Amino acid sequence: MRIFNSKVDNFLASLFISICIPLFPLAVSYIFHKSQPVDWVLTAALYPASLFIQSKSRFLFTTGIAALTFFAISLSMRENLPLVLPYAQYAILGVSLIHVVERIQLHIIQGDPFFNFS
């Protein structure tokens, strides 16, 4: 028995698997030892790349690679991580919001399945 129609079901599955699961390490880090700037910057480096690699937009894919490069370079300069922290947080939030909009377009409007279960 389904609670939601298949479009909403695909959208919610996509949000949970694509957006929430990659943020679990950051959440666990925050809960158990109040995450450090390095945790946020590392997440900001990998999160856009992991989300935008799934994108059908070349621009978003390129943006994800650029964010990965910027934050990866920032990781090599440990003394400047507190200065990069707000940008990392904004990047994570912005990437999440962009990906939600993209997933609405893909799963709810176009009706593409997330997984092809029958």
Coordinates of N, CA and C in Angstrom, one line a residue, residues 9-69:
D9 N 6.5 9.8 -4.1 CA 7.3 8.7 -3.6 C 8.7 8.8 -4.1
N10 N 8.8 8.9 -5.4 CA 10.2 9.1 -6.1 C 10.9 10.3 -5.6
F11 N 10.2 11.4 -5.4 CA 10.8 12.6 -5.0 C 11.3 12.5 -3.5
L12 N 10.5 11.9 -2.6 CA 11.0 11.8 -1.2 C 12.1 10.8 -1.1
A13 N 12.1 9.7 -1.9 CA 13.2 8.8 -1.9 C 14.5 9.4 -2.4
S14 N 14.3 10.2 -3.4 CA 15.5 10.9 -3.9 C 16.1 11.9 -2.9
L15 N 15.2 12.7 -2.2 CA 15.7 13.6 -1.2 C 16.4 12.9 -0.1
F16 N 15.8 11.8 0.4 CA 16.5 11.1 1.5 C 17.8 10.5 1.1
I17 N 17.8 9.8 -0.1 CA 19.1 9.1 -0.5 C 20.1 10.1 -1.0
S18 N 19.7 11.1 -1.8 CA 20.7 12.0 -2.4 C 21.1 13.1 -1.5
I19 N 20.2 13.6 -0.7 CA 20.5 14.8 0.1 C 20.8 14.5 1.5
C20 N 20.0 13.7 2.2 CA 20.2 13.4 3.6 C 21.3 12.5 4.0
I21 N 21.4 11.4 3.3 CA 22.4 10.4 3.6 C 23.9 11.0 3.5
P22 N 24.2 11.7 2.5 CA 25.6 12.3 2.4 C 25.9 13.3 3.6
L23 N 24.8 13.8 4.2 CA 25.1 14.7 5.4 C 25.1 14.0 6.7
F24 N 24.9 12.7 6.8 CA 24.9 12.0 8.0 C 26.3 12.1 8.8
P25 N 27.4 12.0 8.1 CA 28.7 12.1 8.8 C 28.9 13.5 9.5
L26 N 28.4 14.5 8.8 CA 28.5 15.9 9.4 C 27.6 16.0 10.6
A27 N 26.4 15.4 10.5 CA 25.4 15.4 11.6 C 26.0 14.6 12.8
V28 N 26.5 13.5 12.6 CA 27.1 12.7 13.6 C 28.3 13.4 14.3
S29 N 29.1 14.0 13.5 CA 30.2 14.8 14.0 C 29.7 16.0 14.9
Y30 N 28.7 16.6 14.4 CA 28.1 17.7 15.2 C 27.5 17.3 16.5
I31 N 26.8 16.1 16.5 CA 26.2 15.6 17.7 C 27.2 15.2 18.7
F32 N 28.3 14.5 18.3 CA 29.2 13.9 19.3 C 30.4 14.7 19.7
H33 N 30.8 15.6 18.8 CA 32.0 16.4 19.2 C 31.9 17.8 18.6
K34 N 30.8 18.4 18.5 CA 30.6 19.7 17.9 C 31.6 20.0 16.8
S35 N 31.1 19.7 15.6 CA 31.9 19.7 14.4 C 32.9 20.8 14.3
Q36 N 34.0 20.6 13.8 CA 35.1 21.5 13.6 C 35.0 22.1 12.2
P37 N 35.6 23.3 11.9 CA 35.6 23.8 10.6 C 36.0 22.9 9.5
V38 N 37.0 22.0 9.8 CA 37.5 21.0 8.8 C 36.4 20.1 8.4
D39 N 35.5 19.7 9.3 CA 34.3 18.9 8.9 C 33.4 19.5 7.9
W40 N 33.1 20.8 8.2 CA 32.2 21.6 7.3 C 32.9 21.8 5.9
V41 N 34.2 22.1 5.9 CA 34.8 22.4 4.6 C 35.0 21.1 3.8
L42 N 35.3 20.0 4.5 CA 35.3 18.7 3.8 C 34.0 18.3 3.2
T43 N 32.9 18.6 3.9 CA 31.6 18.3 3.4 C 31.3 19.2 2.3
A44 N 31.6 20.5 2.4 CA 31.4 21.4 1.3 C 32.2 21.1 0.0
A45 N 33.3 20.4 0.2 CA 34.1 20.0 -1.0 C 33.4 18.8 -1.7
L46 N 32.9 17.8 -0.9 CA 32.4 16.6 -1.5 C 31.0 16.6 -1.8
Y47 N 30.2 17.3 -1.0 CA 28.7 17.4 -1.2 C 28.3 17.9 -2.6
P48 N 28.8 19.0 -3.0 CA 28.3 19.5 -4.4 C 28.7 18.5 -5.5
A49 N 29.9 17.9 -5.4 CA 30.4 17.0 -6.4 C 29.5 15.7 -6.4
S50 N 29.1 15.3 -5.2 CA 28.3 14.0 -5.1 C 26.9 14.3 -5.6
L51 N 26.3 15.5 -5.4 CA 25.0 15.8 -5.8 C 24.9 16.2 -7.3
F52 N 25.8 17.0 -7.7 CA 25.7 17.5 -9.1 C 26.2 16.6 -10.1
I53 N 26.9 15.5 -9.7 CA 27.3 14.5 -10.7 C 26.1 13.8 -11.2
Q54 N 25.0 13.8 -10.4 CA 23.7 13.2 -10.8 C 22.9 14.1 -11.7
S55 N 23.3 15.4 -11.8 CA 22.5 16.4 -12.5 C 22.6 16.2 -14.0
K56 N 21.5 16.6 -14.7 CA 21.5 16.6 -16.1 C 21.9 17.9 -16.7
S57 N 22.3 18.8 -15.9 CA 22.7 20.2 -16.3 C 24.3 20.2 -16.3
R58 N 24.8 20.6 -17.4 CA 26.3 20.7 -17.5 C 26.8 21.8 -16.6
F59 N 26.0 22.9 -16.5 CA 26.4 24.0 -15.7 C 26.5 23.6 -14.2
L60 N 25.5 22.9 -13.7 CA 25.5 22.4 -12.3 C 26.7 21.4 -12.1
F61 N 26.9 20.6 -13.0 CA 28.0 19.6 -12.9 C 29.3 20.4 -12.8
T62 N 29.5 21.4 -13.7 CA 30.7 22.2 -13.6 C 30.8 23.0 -12.3
T63 N 29.7 23.5 -11.8 CA 29.7 24.2 -10.6 C 30.1 23.3 -9.4
G64 N 29.7 22.1 -9.4 CA 30.1 21.1 -8.4 C 31.5 20.8 -8.4
I65 N 32.1 20.7 -9.6 CA 33.6 20.5 -9.7 C 34.3 21.7 -9.3
A66 N 33.8 22.9 -9.6 CA 34.5 24.1 -9.1 C 34.5 24.2 -7.6
A67 N 33.3 23.9 -7.0 CA 33.2 23.9 -5.5 C 34.1 22.9 -4.9
L68 N 34.2 21.7 -5.5 CA 35.1 20.7 -5.0 C 36.5 21.2 -5.0
T69 N 36.9 21.8 -6.1 CA 38.3 22.3 -6.2 C 38.6 23.4 -5.2

